[in-house]
mmCIF file with all atom_site columns, C-alpha atoms in Angstrom:
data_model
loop_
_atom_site.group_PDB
_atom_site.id
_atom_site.type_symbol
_atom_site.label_atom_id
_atom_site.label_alt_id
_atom_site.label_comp_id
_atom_site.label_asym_id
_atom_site.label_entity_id
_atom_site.label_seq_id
_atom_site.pdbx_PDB_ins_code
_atom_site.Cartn_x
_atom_site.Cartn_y
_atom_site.Cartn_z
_atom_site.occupancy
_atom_site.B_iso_or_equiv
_atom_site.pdbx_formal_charge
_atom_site.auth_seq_id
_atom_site.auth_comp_id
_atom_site.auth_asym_id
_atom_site.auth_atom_id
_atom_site.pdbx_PDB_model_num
ATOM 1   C CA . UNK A 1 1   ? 107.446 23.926  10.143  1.00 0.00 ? 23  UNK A CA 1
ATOM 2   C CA . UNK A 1 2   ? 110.036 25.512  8.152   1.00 0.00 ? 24  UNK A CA 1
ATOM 3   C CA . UNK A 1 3   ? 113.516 23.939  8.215   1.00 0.00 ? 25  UNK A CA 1
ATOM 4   C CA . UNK A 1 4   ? 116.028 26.070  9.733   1.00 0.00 ? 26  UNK A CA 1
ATOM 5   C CA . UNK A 1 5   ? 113.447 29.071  10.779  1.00 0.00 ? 27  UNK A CA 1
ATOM 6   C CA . UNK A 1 6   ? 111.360 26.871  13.270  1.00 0.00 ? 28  UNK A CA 1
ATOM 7   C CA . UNK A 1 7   ? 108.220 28.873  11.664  1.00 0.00 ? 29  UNK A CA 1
ATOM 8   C CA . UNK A 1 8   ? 105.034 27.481  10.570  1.00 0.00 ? 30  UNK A CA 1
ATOM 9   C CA . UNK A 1 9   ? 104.050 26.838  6.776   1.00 0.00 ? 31  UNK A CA 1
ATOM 10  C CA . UNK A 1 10  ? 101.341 28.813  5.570   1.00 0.00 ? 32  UNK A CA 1
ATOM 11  C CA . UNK A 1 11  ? 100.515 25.694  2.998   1.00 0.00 ? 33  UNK A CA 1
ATOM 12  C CA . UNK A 1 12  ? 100.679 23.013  5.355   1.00 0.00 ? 34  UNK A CA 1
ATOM 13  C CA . UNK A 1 13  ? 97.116  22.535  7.661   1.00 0.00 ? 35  UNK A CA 1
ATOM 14  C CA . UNK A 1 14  ? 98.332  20.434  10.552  1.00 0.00 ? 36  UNK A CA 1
ATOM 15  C CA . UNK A 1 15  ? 95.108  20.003  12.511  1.00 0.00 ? 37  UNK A CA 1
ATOM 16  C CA . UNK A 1 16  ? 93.221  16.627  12.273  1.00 0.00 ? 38  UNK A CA 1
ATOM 17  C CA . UNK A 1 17  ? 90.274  17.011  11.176  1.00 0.00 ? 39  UNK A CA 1
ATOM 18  C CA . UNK A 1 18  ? 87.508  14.529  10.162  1.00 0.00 ? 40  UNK A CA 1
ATOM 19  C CA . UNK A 1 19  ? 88.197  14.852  6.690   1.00 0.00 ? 41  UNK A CA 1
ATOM 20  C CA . UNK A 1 20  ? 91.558  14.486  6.903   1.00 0.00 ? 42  UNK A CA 1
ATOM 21  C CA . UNK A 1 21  ? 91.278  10.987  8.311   1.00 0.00 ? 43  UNK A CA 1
ATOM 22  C CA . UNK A 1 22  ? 89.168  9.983   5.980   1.00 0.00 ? 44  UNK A CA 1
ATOM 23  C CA . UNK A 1 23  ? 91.615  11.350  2.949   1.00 0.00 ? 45  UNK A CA 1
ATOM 24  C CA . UNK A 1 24  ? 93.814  8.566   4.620   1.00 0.00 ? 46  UNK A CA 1
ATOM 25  C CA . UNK A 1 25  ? 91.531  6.121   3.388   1.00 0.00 ? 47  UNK A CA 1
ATOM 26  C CA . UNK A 1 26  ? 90.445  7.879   -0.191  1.00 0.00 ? 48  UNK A CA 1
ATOM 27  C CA . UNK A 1 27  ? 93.250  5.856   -2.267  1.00 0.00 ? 49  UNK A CA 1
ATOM 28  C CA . UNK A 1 28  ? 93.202  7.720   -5.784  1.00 0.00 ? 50  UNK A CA 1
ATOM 29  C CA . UNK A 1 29  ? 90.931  4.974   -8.782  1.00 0.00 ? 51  UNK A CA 1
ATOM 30  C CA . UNK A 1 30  ? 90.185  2.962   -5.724  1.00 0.00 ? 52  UNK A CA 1
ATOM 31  C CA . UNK A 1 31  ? 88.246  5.331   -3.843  1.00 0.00 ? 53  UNK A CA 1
ATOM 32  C CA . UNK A 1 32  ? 87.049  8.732   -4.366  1.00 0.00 ? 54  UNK A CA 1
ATOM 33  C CA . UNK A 1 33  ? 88.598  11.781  -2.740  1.00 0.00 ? 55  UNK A CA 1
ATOM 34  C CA . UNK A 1 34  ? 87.498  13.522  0.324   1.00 0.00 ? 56  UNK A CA 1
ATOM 35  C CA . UNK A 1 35  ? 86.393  17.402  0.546   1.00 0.00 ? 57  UNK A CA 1
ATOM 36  C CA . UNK A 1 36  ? 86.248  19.020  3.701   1.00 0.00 ? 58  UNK A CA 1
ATOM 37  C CA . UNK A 1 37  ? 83.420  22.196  4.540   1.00 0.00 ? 59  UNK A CA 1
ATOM 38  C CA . UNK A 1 38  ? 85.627  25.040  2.700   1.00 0.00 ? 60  UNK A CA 1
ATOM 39  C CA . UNK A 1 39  ? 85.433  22.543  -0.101  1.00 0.00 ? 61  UNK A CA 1
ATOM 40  C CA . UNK A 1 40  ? 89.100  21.661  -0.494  1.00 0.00 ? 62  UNK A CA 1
ATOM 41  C CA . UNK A 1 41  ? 89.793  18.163  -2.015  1.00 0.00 ? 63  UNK A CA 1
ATOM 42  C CA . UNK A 1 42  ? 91.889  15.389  -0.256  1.00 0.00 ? 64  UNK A CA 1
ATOM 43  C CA . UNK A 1 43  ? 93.720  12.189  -1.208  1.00 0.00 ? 65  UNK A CA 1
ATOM 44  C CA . UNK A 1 44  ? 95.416  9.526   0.762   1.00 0.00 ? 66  UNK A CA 1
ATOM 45  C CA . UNK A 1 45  ? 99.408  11.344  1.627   1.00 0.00 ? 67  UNK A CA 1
ATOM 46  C CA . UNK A 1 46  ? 100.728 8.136   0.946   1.00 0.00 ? 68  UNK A CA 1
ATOM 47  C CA . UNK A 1 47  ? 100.595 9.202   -2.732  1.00 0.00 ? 69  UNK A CA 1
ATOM 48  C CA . UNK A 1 48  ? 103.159 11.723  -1.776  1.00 0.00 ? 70  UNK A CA 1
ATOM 49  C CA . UNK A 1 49  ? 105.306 10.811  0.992   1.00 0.00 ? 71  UNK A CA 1
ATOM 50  C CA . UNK A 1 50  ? 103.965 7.055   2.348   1.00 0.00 ? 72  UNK A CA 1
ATOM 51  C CA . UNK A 1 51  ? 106.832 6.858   5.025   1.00 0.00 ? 73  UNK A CA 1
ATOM 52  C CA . UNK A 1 52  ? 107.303 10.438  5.980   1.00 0.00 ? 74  UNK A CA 1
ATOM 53  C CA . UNK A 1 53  ? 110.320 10.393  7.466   1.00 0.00 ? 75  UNK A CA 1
ATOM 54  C CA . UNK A 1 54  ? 111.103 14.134  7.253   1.00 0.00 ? 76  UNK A CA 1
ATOM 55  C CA . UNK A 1 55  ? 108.084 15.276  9.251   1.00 0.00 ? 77  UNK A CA 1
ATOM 56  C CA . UNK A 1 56  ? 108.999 12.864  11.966  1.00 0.00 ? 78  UNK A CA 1
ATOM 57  C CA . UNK A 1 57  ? 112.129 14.016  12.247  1.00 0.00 ? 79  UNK A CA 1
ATOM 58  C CA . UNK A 1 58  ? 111.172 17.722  11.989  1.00 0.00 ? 80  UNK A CA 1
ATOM 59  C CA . UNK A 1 59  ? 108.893 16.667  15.066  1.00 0.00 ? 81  UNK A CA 1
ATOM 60  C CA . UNK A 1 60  ? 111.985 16.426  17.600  1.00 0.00 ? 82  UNK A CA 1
ATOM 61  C CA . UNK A 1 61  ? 113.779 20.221  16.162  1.00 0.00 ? 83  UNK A CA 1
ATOM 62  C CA . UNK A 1 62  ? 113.107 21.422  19.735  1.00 0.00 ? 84  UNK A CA 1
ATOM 63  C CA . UNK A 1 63  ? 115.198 19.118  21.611  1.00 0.00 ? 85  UNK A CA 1
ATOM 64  C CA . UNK A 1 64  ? 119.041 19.397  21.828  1.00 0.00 ? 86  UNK A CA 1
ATOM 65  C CA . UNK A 1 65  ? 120.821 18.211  18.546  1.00 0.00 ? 87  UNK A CA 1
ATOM 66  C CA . UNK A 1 66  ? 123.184 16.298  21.154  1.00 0.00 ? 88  UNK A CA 1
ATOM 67  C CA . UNK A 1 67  ? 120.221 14.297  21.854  1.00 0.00 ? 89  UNK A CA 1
ATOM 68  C CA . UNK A 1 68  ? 119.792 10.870  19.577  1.00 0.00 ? 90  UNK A CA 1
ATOM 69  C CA . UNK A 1 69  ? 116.439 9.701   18.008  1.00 0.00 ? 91  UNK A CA 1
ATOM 70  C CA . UNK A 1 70  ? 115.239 6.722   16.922  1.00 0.00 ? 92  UNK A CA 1
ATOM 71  C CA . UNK A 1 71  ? 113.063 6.499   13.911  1.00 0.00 ? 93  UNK A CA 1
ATOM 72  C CA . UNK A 1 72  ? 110.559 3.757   13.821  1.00 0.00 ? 94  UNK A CA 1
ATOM 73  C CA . UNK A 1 73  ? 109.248 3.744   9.762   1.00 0.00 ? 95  UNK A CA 1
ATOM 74  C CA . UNK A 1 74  ? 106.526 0.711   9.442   1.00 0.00 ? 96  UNK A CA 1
ATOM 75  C CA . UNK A 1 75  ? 106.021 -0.113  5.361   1.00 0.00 ? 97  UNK A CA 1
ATOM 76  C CA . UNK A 1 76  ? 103.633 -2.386  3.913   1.00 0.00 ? 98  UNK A CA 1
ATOM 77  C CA . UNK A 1 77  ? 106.481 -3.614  1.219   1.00 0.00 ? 99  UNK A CA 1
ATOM 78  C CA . UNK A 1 78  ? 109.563 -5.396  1.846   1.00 0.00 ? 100 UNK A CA 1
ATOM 79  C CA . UNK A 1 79  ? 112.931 -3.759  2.042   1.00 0.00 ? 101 UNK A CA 1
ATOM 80  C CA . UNK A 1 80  ? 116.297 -4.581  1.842   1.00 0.00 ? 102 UNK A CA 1
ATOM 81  C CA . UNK A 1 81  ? 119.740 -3.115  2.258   1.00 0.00 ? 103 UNK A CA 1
ATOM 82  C CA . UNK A 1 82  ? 122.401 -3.572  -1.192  1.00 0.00 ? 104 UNK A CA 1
ATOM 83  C CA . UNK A 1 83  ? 124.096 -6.174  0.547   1.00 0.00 ? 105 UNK A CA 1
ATOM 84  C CA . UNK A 1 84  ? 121.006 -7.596  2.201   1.00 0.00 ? 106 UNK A CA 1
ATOM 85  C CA . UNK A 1 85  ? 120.532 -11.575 0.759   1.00 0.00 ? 107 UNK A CA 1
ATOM 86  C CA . UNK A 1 86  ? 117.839 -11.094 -2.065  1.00 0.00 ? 108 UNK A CA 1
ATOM 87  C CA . UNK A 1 87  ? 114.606 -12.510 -0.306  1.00 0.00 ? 109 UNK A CA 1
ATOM 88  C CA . UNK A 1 88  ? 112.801 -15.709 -1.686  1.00 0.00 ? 110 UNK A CA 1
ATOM 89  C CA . UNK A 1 89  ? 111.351 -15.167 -4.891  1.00 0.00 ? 111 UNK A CA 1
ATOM 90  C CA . UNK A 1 90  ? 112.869 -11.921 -5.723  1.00 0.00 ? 112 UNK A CA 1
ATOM 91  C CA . UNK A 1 91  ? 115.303 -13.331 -8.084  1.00 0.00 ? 113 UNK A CA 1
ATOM 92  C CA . UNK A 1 92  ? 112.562 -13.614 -10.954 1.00 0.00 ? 114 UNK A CA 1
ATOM 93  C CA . UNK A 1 93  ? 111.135 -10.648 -12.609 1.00 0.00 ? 115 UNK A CA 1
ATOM 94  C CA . UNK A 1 94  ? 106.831 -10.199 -12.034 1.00 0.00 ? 116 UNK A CA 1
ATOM 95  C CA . UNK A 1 95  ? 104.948 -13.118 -13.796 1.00 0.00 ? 117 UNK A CA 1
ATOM 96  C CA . UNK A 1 96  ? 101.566 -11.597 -14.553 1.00 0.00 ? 118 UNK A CA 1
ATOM 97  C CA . UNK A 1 97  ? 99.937  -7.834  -14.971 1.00 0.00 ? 119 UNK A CA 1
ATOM 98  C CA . UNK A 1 98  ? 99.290  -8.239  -11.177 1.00 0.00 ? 120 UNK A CA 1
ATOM 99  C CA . UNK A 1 99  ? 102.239 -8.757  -9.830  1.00 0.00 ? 121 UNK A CA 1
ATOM 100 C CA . UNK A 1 100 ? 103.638 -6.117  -12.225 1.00 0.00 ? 122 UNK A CA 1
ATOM 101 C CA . UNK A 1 101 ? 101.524 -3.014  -10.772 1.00 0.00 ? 123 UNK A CA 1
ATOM 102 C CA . UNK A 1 102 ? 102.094 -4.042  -7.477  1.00 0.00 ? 124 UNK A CA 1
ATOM 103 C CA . UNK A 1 103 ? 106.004 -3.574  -8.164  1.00 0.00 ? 125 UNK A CA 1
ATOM 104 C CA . UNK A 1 104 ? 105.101 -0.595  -10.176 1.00 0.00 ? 126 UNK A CA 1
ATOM 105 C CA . UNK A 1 105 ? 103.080 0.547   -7.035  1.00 0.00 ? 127 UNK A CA 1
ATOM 106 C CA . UNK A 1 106 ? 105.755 -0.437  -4.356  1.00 0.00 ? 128 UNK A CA 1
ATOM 107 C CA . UNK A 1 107 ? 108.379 1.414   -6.061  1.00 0.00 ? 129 UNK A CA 1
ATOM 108 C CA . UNK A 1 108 ? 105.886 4.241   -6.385  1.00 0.00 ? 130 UNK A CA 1
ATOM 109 C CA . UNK A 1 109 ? 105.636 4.768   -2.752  1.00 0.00 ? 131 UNK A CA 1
ATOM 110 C CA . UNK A 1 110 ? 109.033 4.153   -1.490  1.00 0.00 ? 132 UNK A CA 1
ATOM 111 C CA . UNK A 1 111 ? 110.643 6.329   -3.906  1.00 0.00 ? 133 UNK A CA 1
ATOM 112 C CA . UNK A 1 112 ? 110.243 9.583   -1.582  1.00 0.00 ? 134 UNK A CA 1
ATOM 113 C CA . UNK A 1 113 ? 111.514 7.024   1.681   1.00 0.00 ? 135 UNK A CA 1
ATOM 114 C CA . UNK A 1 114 ? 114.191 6.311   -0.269  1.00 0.00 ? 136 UNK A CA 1
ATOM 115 C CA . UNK A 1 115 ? 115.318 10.106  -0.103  1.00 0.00 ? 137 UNK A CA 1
ATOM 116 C CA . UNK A 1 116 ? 114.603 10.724  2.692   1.00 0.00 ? 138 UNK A CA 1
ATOM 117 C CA . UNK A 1 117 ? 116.457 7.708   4.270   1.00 0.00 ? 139 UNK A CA 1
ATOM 118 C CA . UNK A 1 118 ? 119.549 8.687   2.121   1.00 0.00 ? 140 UNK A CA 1
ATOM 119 C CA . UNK A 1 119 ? 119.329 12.117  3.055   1.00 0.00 ? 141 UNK A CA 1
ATOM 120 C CA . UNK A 1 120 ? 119.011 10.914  7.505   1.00 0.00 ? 142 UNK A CA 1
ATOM 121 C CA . UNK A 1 121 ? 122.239 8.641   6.296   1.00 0.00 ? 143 UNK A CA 1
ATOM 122 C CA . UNK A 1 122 ? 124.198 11.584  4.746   1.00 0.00 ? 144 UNK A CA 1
ATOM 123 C CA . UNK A 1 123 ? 123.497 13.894  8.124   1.00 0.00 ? 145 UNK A CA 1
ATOM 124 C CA . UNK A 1 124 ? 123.902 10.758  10.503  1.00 0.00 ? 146 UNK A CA 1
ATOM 125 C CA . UNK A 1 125 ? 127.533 10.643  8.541   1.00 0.00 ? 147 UNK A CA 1
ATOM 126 C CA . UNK A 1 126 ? 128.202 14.073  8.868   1.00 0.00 ? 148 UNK A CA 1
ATOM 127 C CA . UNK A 1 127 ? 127.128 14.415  12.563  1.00 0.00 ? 149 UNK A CA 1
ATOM 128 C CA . UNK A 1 128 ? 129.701 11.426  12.955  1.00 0.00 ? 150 UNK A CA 1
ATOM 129 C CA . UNK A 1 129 ? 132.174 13.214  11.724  1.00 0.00 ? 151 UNK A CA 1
ATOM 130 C CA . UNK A 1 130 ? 131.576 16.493  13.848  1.00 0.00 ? 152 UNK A CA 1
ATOM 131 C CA . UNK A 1 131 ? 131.566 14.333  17.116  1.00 0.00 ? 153 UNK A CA 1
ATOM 132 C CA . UNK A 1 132 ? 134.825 13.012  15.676  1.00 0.00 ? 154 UNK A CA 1
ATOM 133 C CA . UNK A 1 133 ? 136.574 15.852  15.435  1.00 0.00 ? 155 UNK A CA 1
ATOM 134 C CA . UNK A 1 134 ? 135.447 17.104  18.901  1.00 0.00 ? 156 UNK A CA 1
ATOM 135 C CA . UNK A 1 135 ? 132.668 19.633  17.446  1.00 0.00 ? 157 UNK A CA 1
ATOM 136 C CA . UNK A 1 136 ? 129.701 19.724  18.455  1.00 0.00 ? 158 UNK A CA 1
ATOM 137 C CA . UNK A 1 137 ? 127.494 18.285  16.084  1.00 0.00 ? 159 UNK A CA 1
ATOM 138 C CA . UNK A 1 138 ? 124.639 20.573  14.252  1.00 0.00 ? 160 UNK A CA 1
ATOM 139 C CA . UNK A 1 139 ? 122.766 17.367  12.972  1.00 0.00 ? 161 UNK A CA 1
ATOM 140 C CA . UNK A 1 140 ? 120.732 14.993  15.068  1.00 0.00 ? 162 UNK A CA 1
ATOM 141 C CA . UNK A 1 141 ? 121.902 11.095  15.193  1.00 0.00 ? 163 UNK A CA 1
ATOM 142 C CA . UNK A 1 142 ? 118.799 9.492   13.909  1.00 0.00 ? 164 UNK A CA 1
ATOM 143 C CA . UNK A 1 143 ? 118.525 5.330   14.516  1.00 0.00 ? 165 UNK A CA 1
ATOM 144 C CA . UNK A 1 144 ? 116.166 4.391   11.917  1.00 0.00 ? 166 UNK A CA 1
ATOM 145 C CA . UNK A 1 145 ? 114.548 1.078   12.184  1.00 0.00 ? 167 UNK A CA 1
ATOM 146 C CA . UNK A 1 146 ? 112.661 -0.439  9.704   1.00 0.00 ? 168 UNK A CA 1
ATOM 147 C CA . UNK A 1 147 ? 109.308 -2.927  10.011  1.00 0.00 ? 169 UNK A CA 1
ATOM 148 C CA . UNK A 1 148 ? 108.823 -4.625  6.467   1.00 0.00 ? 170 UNK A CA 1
ATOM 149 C CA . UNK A 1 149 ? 107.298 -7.729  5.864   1.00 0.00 ? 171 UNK A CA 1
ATOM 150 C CA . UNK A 1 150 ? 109.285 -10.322 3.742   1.00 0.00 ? 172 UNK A CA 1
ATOM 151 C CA . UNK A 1 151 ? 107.174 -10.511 1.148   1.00 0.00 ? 173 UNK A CA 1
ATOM 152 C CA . UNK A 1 152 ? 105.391 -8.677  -1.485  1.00 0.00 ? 174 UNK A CA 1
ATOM 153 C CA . UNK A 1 153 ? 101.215 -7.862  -0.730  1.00 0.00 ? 175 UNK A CA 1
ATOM 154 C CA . UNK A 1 154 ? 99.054  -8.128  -4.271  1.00 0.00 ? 176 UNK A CA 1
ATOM 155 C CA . UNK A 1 155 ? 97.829  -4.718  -5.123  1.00 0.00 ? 177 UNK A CA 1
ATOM 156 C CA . UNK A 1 156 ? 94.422  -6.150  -4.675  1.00 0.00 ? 178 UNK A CA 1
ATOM 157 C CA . UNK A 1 157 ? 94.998  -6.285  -0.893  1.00 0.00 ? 179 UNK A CA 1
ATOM 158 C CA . UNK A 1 158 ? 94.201  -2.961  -0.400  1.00 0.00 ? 180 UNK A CA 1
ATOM 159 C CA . UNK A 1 159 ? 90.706  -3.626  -0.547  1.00 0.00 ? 181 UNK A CA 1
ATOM 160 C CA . UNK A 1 160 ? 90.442  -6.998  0.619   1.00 0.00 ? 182 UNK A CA 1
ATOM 161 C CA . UNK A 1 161 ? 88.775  -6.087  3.873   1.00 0.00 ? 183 UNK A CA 1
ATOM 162 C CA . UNK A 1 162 ? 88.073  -9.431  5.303   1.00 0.00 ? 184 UNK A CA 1
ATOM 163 C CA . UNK A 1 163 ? 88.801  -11.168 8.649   1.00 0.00 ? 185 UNK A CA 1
ATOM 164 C CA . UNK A 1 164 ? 90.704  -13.990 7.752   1.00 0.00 ? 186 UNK A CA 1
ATOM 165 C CA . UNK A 1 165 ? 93.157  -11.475 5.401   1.00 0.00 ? 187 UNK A CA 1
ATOM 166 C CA . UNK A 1 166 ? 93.060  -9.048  7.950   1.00 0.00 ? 188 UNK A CA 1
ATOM 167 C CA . UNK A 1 167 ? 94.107  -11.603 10.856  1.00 0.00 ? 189 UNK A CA 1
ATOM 168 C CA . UNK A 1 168 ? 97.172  -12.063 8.628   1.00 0.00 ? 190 UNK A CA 1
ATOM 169 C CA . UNK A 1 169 ? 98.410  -8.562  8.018   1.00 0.00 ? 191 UNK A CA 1
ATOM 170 C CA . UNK A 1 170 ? 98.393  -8.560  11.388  1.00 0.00 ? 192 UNK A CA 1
ATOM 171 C CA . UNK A 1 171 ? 100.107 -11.157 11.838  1.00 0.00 ? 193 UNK A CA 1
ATOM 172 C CA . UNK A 1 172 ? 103.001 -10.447 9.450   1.00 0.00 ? 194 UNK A CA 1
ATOM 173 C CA . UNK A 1 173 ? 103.124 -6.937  10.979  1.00 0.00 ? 195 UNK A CA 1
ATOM 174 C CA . UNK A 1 174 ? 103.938 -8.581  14.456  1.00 0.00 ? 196 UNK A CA 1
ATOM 175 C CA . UNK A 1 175 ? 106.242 -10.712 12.893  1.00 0.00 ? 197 UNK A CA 1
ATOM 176 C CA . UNK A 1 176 ? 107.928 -8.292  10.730  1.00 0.00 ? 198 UNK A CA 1
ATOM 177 C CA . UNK A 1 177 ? 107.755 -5.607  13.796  1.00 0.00 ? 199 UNK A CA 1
ATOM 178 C CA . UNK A 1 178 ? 109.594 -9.023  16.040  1.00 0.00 ? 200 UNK A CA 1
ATOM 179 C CA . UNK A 1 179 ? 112.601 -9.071  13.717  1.00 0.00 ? 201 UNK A CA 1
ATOM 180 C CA . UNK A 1 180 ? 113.145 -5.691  13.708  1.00 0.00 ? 202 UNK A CA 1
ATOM 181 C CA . UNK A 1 181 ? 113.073 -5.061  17.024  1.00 0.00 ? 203 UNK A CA 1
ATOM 182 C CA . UNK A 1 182 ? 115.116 -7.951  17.991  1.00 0.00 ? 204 UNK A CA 1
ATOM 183 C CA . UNK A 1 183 ? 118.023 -6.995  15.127  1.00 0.00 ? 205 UNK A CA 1
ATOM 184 C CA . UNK A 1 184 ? 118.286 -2.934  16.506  1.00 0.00 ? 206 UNK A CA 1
ATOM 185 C CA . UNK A 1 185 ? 116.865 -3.841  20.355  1.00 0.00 ? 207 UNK A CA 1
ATOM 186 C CA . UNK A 1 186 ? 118.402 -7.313  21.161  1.00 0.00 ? 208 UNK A CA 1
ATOM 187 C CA . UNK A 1 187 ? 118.362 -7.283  25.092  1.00 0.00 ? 209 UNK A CA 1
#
């Protein structure tokens, strides 16, 4: 959708296709990239935008701005607020080549969250301030809550399909999902 016209992009395809899901899984020098029947080539989004944030909230533009949302952004890399203690071994630059691309990688991929989460902060602020001053507010309060592990994953790990790995991505996702849920939902 266009922002601010409600419209549909001509250069955005939002059905899901077959293809499309398995673009999400062609990871560019890891694994080739899909075409679909016109012949148009596809590569895993997270390239572009890994935590789309915008598109999620552009998702809720037909309910009432009046009407709060709550962002739920799951990462595969570990995140932490300026402020934030500095996580167990973060203190010492990468050791090896390996642990240097996955950085490299990391920072890659967050870069357009980053924006994006600045940019829900900056209207979040400004909506505050509206409701404030007794306007009403024409920007959404968005809650975002983030599920990170606490640790780095090797690059390698993206193709390190078996059980005994898997078992444990799940469970740091269920731990990592735990905390954050019990910080922003404590009941």
């Amino acid at each position: 959708m266009r922002r601010g016209t409600g419209e549909p992009r001509d250069d955005v395809k939002t059905e899901i296709t077959l293809e499309r899901i398995l673009a999400s899984c062609s990871i560019p020098l890891v694994y080739p990239w899909t075409r679909d029947v016109d012949g148009e080539v596809y590569w895993d989004g997270a390239v572009v935008a890994n935590t789309p944030l915008g598109p999620a909230l552009d998702a809720a533009s037909d309910r009432p701005l009046t009407e709060p949302m709550e962002a739920v952004v799951v990462m595969m890399t570990p995140w932490w607020e300026r402020g934030d203690p500095v996580p167990p071994g973060r203190q010492q630059l990468p050791q090896d080549f390996g642990e240097a691309v996955t950085w490299t990688l990391d920072w890659a991929l967050l870069a357009s969250f980053r924006e994006n989460l600045k940019l829900t902060r900056f209207y979040n602020a400004r909506c505050a301030a509206q409701i404030e001053a007794g306007e009403t507010p024409t920007f959404r309060m968005v809650k975002v809550v983030i599920v990170a592990p606490e640790a780095f994953l090797p690059v390698t790990r993206i193709i390190d399909y078996d059980e005994p790995a898997s078992r444990q991505l799940i469970a740091m996702g269920y731990d990592a999902a735990r905390r954050a849920f019990e910080t922003h939902f404590p009941a």
